[in-house]
PDB file of C-alpha atoms in Angstrom:
ATOM      1  CA  MET O   1       6.856  -7.440 -14.901  1.00 62.00           C
ATOM      2  CA  VAL O   2       4.728 -10.396 -13.848  1.00 73.00           C
ATOM      3  CA  ASP O   3       1.428 -11.844 -15.001  1.00 83.00           C
ATOM      4  CA  LEU O   4      -0.094 -14.849 -13.253  1.00 87.00           C
ATOM      5  CA  SER O   5      -2.860 -17.071 -14.470  1.00 93.00           C
ATOM      6  CA  LEU O   6      -4.498 -19.852 -12.485  1.00 94.00           C
ATOM      7  CA  ARG O   7      -6.691 -22.037 -14.680  1.00 97.00           C
ATOM      8  CA  ASP O   8      -9.123 -24.520 -13.144  1.00 97.00           C
ATOM      9  CA  ILE O   9      -6.758 -25.181 -10.211  1.00 96.00           C
ATOM     10  CA  LYS O  10      -7.737 -28.112  -8.026  1.00 96.00           C
ATOM     11  CA  LYS O  11      -6.061 -29.524  -4.947  1.00 96.00           C
ATOM     12  CA  ARG O  12      -6.860 -32.883  -3.467  1.00 95.00           C
ATOM     13  CA  PHE O  13      -5.395 -34.395  -0.298  1.00 92.00           C
ATOM     14  CA  LYS O  14      -6.033 -38.145  -0.596  1.00 91.00           C
ATOM     15  CA  THR O  15      -9.827 -38.251  -1.027  1.00 91.00           C
ATOM     16  CA  VAL O  16     -10.592 -34.712   0.164  1.00 90.00           C
ATOM     17  CA  ASP O  17     -11.006 -31.974  -2.459  1.00 91.00           C
ATOM     18  CA  VAL O  18      -9.687 -28.754  -0.922  1.00 92.00           C
ATOM     19  CA  LEU O  19      -9.693 -26.399  -3.926  1.00 94.00           C
ATOM     20  CA  HIS O  20     -12.297 -26.756  -6.648  1.00 94.00           C
ATOM     21  CA  GLY O  21     -11.540 -25.152 -10.015  1.00 94.00           C
ATOM     22  CA  ILE O  22      -9.891 -21.843  -9.080  1.00 94.00           C
ATOM     23  CA  ASP O  23      -9.576 -19.394 -11.989  1.00 96.00           C
ATOM     24  CA  LEU O  24      -7.643 -16.191 -11.335  1.00 92.00           C
ATOM     25  CA  GLU O  25      -5.689 -13.609 -13.336  1.00 92.00           C
ATOM     26  CA  ILE O  26      -3.208 -11.351 -11.539  1.00 86.00           C
ATOM     27  CA  LYS O  27      -1.503  -8.540 -13.439  1.00 84.00           C
ATOM     28  CA  ASP O  28       1.741  -6.670 -12.816  1.00 78.00           C
ATOM     29  CA  LYS O  29       1.815  -4.424  -9.707  1.00 75.00           C
ATOM     30  CA  GLU O  30      -1.442  -5.833  -8.339  1.00 76.00           C
ATOM     31  CA  LEU O  31      -2.027  -6.625  -4.704  1.00 75.00           C
ATOM     32  CA  VAL O  32      -4.339  -9.580  -4.258  1.00 78.00           C
ATOM     33  CA  VAL O  33      -5.735 -10.417  -0.843  1.00 77.00           C
ATOM     34  CA  PHE O  34      -7.423 -13.761  -0.195  1.00 79.00           C
ATOM     35  CA  VAL O  35     -10.024 -13.493   2.558  1.00 79.00           C
ATOM     36  CA  GLY O  36     -12.005 -16.318   4.130  1.00 79.00           C
ATOM     37  CA  PRO O  37     -12.480 -18.421   7.232  1.00 81.00           C
ATOM     38  CA  SER O  38      -9.797 -20.678   8.613  1.00 78.00           C
ATOM     39  CA  GLY O  39      -9.522 -23.872   6.598  1.00 81.00           C
ATOM     40  CA  CYS O  40     -11.054 -22.528   3.378  1.00 84.00           C
ATOM     41  CA  GLY O  41      -7.876 -23.043   1.304  1.00 86.00           C
ATOM     42  CA  LYS O  42      -6.125 -19.642   1.318  1.00 83.00           C
ATOM     43  CA  SER O  43      -2.774 -20.981   2.500  1.00 82.00           C
ATOM     44  CA  THR O  44      -3.121 -24.065   0.312  1.00 88.00           C
ATOM     45  CA  LEU O  45      -3.509 -21.868  -2.769  1.00 89.00           C
ATOM     46  CA  LEU O  46      -0.412 -19.843  -1.836  1.00 86.00           C
ATOM     47  CA  ARG O  47       1.566 -23.058  -1.317  1.00 87.00           C
ATOM     48  CA  LEU O  48       0.513 -24.246  -4.793  1.00 92.00           C
ATOM     49  CA  ILE O  49       1.602 -20.949  -6.359  1.00 90.00           C
ATOM     50  CA  ALA O  50       4.968 -21.168  -4.576  1.00 88.00           C
ATOM     51  CA  GLY O  51       5.397 -24.794  -5.646  1.00 90.00           C
ATOM     52  CA  LEU O  52       5.554 -26.124  -2.094  1.00 88.00           C
ATOM     53  CA  ASP O  53       2.642 -28.485  -2.785  1.00 93.00           C
ATOM     54  CA  PRO O  54       1.810 -30.069  -6.145  1.00 94.00           C
ATOM     55  CA  ILE O  55      -1.280 -28.983  -8.067  1.00 96.00           C
ATOM     56  CA  SER O  56      -3.715 -31.905  -8.398  1.00 96.00           C
ATOM     57  CA  ASP O  57      -5.338 -30.560 -11.550  1.00 96.00           C
ATOM     58  CA  GLY O  58      -5.350 -27.372 -13.619  1.00 97.00           C
ATOM     59  CA  GLU O  59      -2.570 -25.064 -14.749  1.00 97.00           C
ATOM     60  CA  PHE O  60      -0.513 -22.282 -13.213  1.00 95.00           C
ATOM     61  CA  TRP O  61       1.079 -19.865 -15.696  1.00 95.00           C
ATOM     62  CA  MET O  62       3.517 -17.057 -14.919  1.00 90.00           C
ATOM     63  CA  ASN O  63       4.680 -14.691 -17.658  1.00 88.00           C
ATOM     64  CA  GLY O  64       3.429 -17.075 -20.338  1.00 90.00           C
ATOM     65  CA  LYS O  65       5.285 -20.084 -18.913  1.00 93.00           C
ATOM     66  CA  ARG O  66       3.521 -23.108 -17.439  1.00 96.00           C
ATOM     67  CA  MET O  67       4.813 -23.441 -13.861  1.00 94.00           C
ATOM     68  CA  ASN O  68       3.179 -26.678 -12.672  1.00 95.00           C
ATOM     69  CA  ASP O  69       6.404 -28.682 -12.828  1.00 93.00           C
ATOM     70  CA  ILE O  70       8.903 -25.889 -12.118  1.00 93.00           C
ATOM     71  CA  ALA O  71      10.848 -26.285  -8.856  1.00 91.00           C
ATOM     72  CA  PRO O  72      10.036 -23.744  -6.127  1.00 87.00           C
ATOM     73  CA  SER O  73      13.581 -22.347  -6.251  1.00 80.00           C
ATOM     74  CA  LYS O  74      13.211 -21.592  -9.980  1.00 85.00           C
ATOM     75  CA  ARG O  75       9.858 -19.752  -9.805  1.00 85.00           C
ATOM     76  CA  GLY O  76      11.060 -16.287  -8.748  1.00 82.00           C
ATOM     77  CA  ILE O  77       8.679 -16.369  -5.792  1.00 81.00           C
ATOM     78  CA  ALA O  78       9.535 -15.441  -2.211  1.00 79.00           C
ATOM     79  CA  MET O  79       7.312 -16.395   0.714  1.00 75.00           C
ATOM     80  CA  VAL O  80       6.770 -14.754   4.067  1.00 75.00           C
ATOM     81  CA  PHE O  81       5.355 -17.501   6.256  1.00 69.00           C
ATOM     82  CA  GLN O  82       2.745 -16.859   8.929  1.00 67.00           C
ATOM     83  CA  SER O  83       5.148 -18.328  11.516  1.00 70.00           C
ATOM     84  CA  TYR O  84       8.064 -16.328   9.957  1.00 76.00           C
ATOM     85  CA  ALA O  85      10.152 -19.553   9.745  1.00 81.00           C
ATOM     86  CA  LEU O  86      13.305 -17.879  11.050  1.00 91.00           C
ATOM     87  CA  TYR O  87      16.324 -20.009  11.925  1.00 91.00           C
ATOM     88  CA  PRO O  88      16.708 -19.744  15.729  1.00 93.00           C
ATOM     89  CA  HIS O  89      20.470 -20.407  15.687  1.00 96.00           C
ATOM     90  CA  MET O  90      21.155 -17.587  13.187  1.00 95.00           C
ATOM     91  CA  ASP O  91      21.184 -13.860  13.836  1.00 96.00           C
ATOM     92  CA  VAL O  92      19.054 -11.423  11.825  1.00 96.00           C
ATOM     93  CA  PHE O  93      21.772 -10.821   9.219  1.00 97.00           C
ATOM     94  CA  GLU O  94      22.298 -14.566   8.666  1.00 95.00           C
ATOM     95  CA  ASN O  95      18.542 -15.209   8.475  1.00 94.00           C
ATOM     96  CA  MET O  96      18.162 -12.549   5.800  1.00 93.00           C
ATOM     97  CA  ALA O  97      21.262 -13.718   3.924  1.00 94.00           C
ATOM     98  CA  PHE O  98      20.501 -17.443   3.875  1.00 89.00           C
ATOM     99  CA  GLY O  99      18.307 -17.625   0.762  1.00 82.00           C
ATOM    100  CA  VAL O 100      20.104 -14.933  -1.200  1.00 85.00           C
ATOM    101  CA  ARG O 101      23.441 -16.719  -0.704  1.00 86.00           C
ATOM    102  CA  LEU O 102      21.947 -19.802  -2.354  1.00 82.00           C
ATOM    103  CA  MET O 103      21.472 -17.664  -5.475  1.00 83.00           C
ATOM    104  CA  GLY O 104      25.250 -17.631  -5.937  1.00 84.00           C
ATOM    105  CA  LEU O 105      25.723 -13.880  -5.524  1.00 88.00           C
ATOM    106  CA  ASP O 106      29.092 -12.562  -4.416  1.00 91.00           C
ATOM    107  CA  LYS O 107      29.589 -11.449  -0.821  1.00 94.00           C
ATOM    108  CA  ALA O 108      29.538  -7.731  -1.658  1.00 95.00           C
ATOM    109  CA  GLU O 109      26.133  -8.019  -3.373  1.00 94.00           C
ATOM    110  CA  VAL O 110      24.717 -10.129  -0.535  1.00 94.00           C
ATOM    111  CA  ASP O 111      25.960  -7.608   2.040  1.00 95.00           C
ATOM    112  CA  LYS O 112      24.527  -4.694   0.029  1.00 95.00           C
ATOM    113  CA  ARG O 113      21.103  -6.310  -0.285  1.00 92.00           C
ATOM    114  CA  ILE O 114      20.966  -7.172   3.413  1.00 95.00           C
ATOM    115  CA  ASN O 115      22.115  -3.726   4.520  1.00 94.00           C
ATOM    116  CA  ASP O 116      19.697  -1.953   2.142  1.00 90.00           C
ATOM    117  CA  ALA O 117      16.767  -4.048   3.376  1.00 89.00           C
ATOM    118  CA  ALA O 118      17.817  -3.608   7.011  1.00 92.00           C
ATOM    119  CA  ARG O 119      17.870   0.163   6.540  1.00 90.00           C
ATOM    120  CA  MET O 120      14.431   0.252   4.877  1.00 86.00           C
ATOM    121  CA  LEU O 121      12.902  -2.067   7.474  1.00 88.00           C
ATOM    122  CA  ARG O 122      14.644  -0.375  10.411  1.00 89.00           C
ATOM    123  CA  LEU O 123      16.503  -3.541  11.360  1.00 92.00           C
ATOM    124  CA  GLU O 124      20.052  -2.122  11.387  1.00 94.00           C
ATOM    125  CA  PRO O 125      20.419  -2.121  15.189  1.00 95.00           C
ATOM    126  CA  LEU O 126      19.101  -5.692  15.319  1.00 96.00           C
ATOM    127  CA  LEU O 127      21.346  -7.422  12.768  1.00 96.00           C
ATOM    128  CA  LYS O 128      23.353  -9.336  15.408  1.00 97.00           C
ATOM    129  CA  ARG O 129      20.339 -10.461  17.447  1.00 97.00           C
ATOM    130  CA  ARG O 130      18.761 -13.891  17.257  1.00 96.00           C
ATOM    131  CA  PRO O 131      15.018 -14.357  16.674  1.00 94.00           C
ATOM    132  CA  LYS O 132      14.295 -15.126  20.348  1.00 94.00           C
ATOM    133  CA  GLU O 133      15.588 -11.638  21.224  1.00 96.00           C
ATOM    134  CA  LEU O 134      13.107  -9.905  18.882  1.00 93.00           C
ATOM    135  CA  SER O 135       9.509  -8.796  19.254  1.00 90.00           C
ATOM    136  CA  GLY O 136       6.833 -10.259  16.988  1.00 85.00           C
ATOM    137  CA  GLY O 137       6.896  -7.175  14.774  1.00 84.00           C
ATOM    138  CA  GLN O 138      10.675  -7.300  14.485  1.00 89.00           C
ATOM    139  CA  ARG O 139      10.582 -10.996  13.543  1.00 90.00           C
ATOM    140  CA  GLN O 140       7.966 -10.171  10.920  1.00 85.00           C
ATOM    141  CA  ARG O 141      10.204  -7.486   9.421  1.00 88.00           C
ATOM    142  CA  VAL O 142      13.128  -9.933   9.304  1.00 91.00           C
ATOM    143  CA  ALA O 143      10.935 -12.427   7.425  1.00 88.00           C
ATOM    144  CA  ILE O 144       9.805  -9.700   5.001  1.00 87.00           C
ATOM    145  CA  GLY O 145      13.416  -8.592   4.522  1.00 89.00           C
ATOM    146  CA  ARG O 146      14.582 -12.152   3.907  1.00 89.00           C
ATOM    147  CA  ALA O 147      11.983 -12.459   1.141  1.00 86.00           C
ATOM    148  CA  LEU O 148      12.659  -9.063  -0.416  1.00 86.00           C
ATOM    149  CA  VAL O 149      16.468  -9.380  -0.608  1.00 89.00           C
ATOM    150  CA  ARG O 150      15.915 -12.118  -3.187  1.00 85.00           C
ATOM    151  CA  LYS O 151      14.218  -9.480  -5.424  1.00 84.00           C
ATOM    152  CA  PRO O 152      11.380 -11.856  -6.299  1.00 81.00           C
ATOM    153  CA  GLU O 153       8.898 -11.355  -9.094  1.00 78.00           C
ATOM    154  CA  LEU O 154       6.142 -12.427  -6.711  1.00 77.00           C
ATOM    155  CA  LEU O 155       5.920 -11.997  -2.966  1.00 75.00           C
ATOM    156  CA  ASP O 156       3.650 -14.604  -1.406  1.00 74.00           C
ATOM    157  CA  ALA O 157       2.742 -13.657   2.165  1.00 70.00           C
ATOM    158  CA  ALA O 158       0.446 -15.062   4.820  1.00 63.00           C
ATOM    159  CA  GLU O 159      -1.069 -12.716   7.392  1.00 56.00           C
ATOM    160  CA  ILE O 160       1.688 -10.121   7.542  1.00 58.00           C
ATOM    161  CA  HIS O 161      -0.269  -7.358   9.182  1.00 54.00           C
ATOM    162  CA  HIS O 162      -0.856  -7.747  12.912  1.00 50.00           C
ATOM    163  CA  HIS O 163       2.431  -6.910  14.649  1.00 49.00           C
ATOM    164  CA  ASP O 164       2.817  -3.140  14.902  1.00 45.00           C
ATOM    165  CA  ALA O 165       3.687  -2.455  18.514  1.00 42.00           C
ATOM    166  CA  VAL O 166       5.177   1.041  18.506  1.00 38.00           C
ATOM    167  CA  GLY O 167       3.772   2.886  15.541  1.00 37.00           C
ATOM    168  CA  GLU O 168       5.814   1.070  12.912  1.00 45.00           C
ATOM    169  CA  ARG O 169       4.341   0.794   9.444  1.00 48.00           C
ATOM    170  CA  HIS O 170       2.183  -2.286   9.071  1.00 48.00           C
ATOM    171  CA  GLY O 171       3.707  -5.282   7.294  1.00 50.00           C
ATOM    172  CA  LEU O 172       1.326  -4.859   4.367  1.00 51.00           C
ATOM    173  CA  ASP O 173       2.432  -1.234   3.916  1.00 56.00           C
ATOM    174  CA  LEU O 174       6.062  -2.373   3.920  1.00 55.00           C
ATOM    175  CA  VAL O 175       5.375  -4.997   1.285  1.00 56.00           C
ATOM    176  CA  MET O 176       3.426  -2.618  -0.937  1.00 53.00           C
ATOM    177  CA  GLY O 177       6.231  -0.080  -0.696  1.00 55.00           C
ATOM    178  CA  HIS O 178       8.556  -2.717  -2.097  1.00 50.00           C
ATOM    179  CA  VAL O 179       6.124  -3.681  -4.860  1.00 49.00           C
ATOM    180  CA  ASP O 180       5.848  -0.021  -5.854  1.00 48.00           C
ATOM    181  CA  GLY O 181       9.612   0.360  -5.498  1.00 49.00           C
ATOM    182  CA  GLY O 182      10.375  -2.550  -7.789  1.00 46.00           C
ATOM    183  CA  ALA O 183      11.550  -5.177  -5.292  1.00 44.00           C
ATOM    184  CA  ALA O 184       8.625  -7.396  -6.308  1.00 44.00           C
ATOM    185  CA  ASP O 185       6.117  -7.132  -9.131  1.00 43.00           C
ATOM    186  CA  VAL O 186       3.079  -8.711  -7.479  1.00 46.00           C
ATOM    187  CA  ALA O 187       2.161  -9.236  -3.840  1.00 49.00           C
ATOM    188  CA  VAL O 188      -0.343 -11.814  -2.664  1.00 53.00           C
ATOM    189  CA  GLN O 189      -1.496 -11.750   0.934  1.00 48.00           C
ATOM    190  CA  LEU O 190      -3.980 -13.572   3.123  1.00 45.00           C
ATOM    191  CA  GLY O 191      -6.562 -11.621   5.057  1.00 45.00           C
TER     192      GLY O 191
END
């Protein structure tokens, strides 16, 4: 279960104020979609939540704990980047396994999580391929799988909807299926 609270969040880059006093409450099992023009601060807000950029002012709380100074790796948040951020020298299996291995899980658990996600995301035949050998939709599913195998409390995703070449479920549908199925408690997505 996850509850998020953003209280008077501000972000400043040098002398430019990018976010001005954001207040937001997100409850367990909610899907929140941030919509706005390019450059309005959607991605910046997601980066603050994930801990990739420091908050200039205000407070971020998750499950009653102040998160402002908590390292990204300790937040229980997984991100699906707009660019997918896949490692080009690794195959699909290795890309999906990279972050979950850093959690210190044994090989059997890592293999199980990767194989379960690959089955759900229809990536099984692609596990030995490298990113350059995949379509945009396939790369997107690898990025979603890599995030979900960590079993995060919060899935933080940027524009995960467009690639659906041959009737596959849209990325957002895949993510929501995992929120409903317990792989993540809250999903946040950019529109």
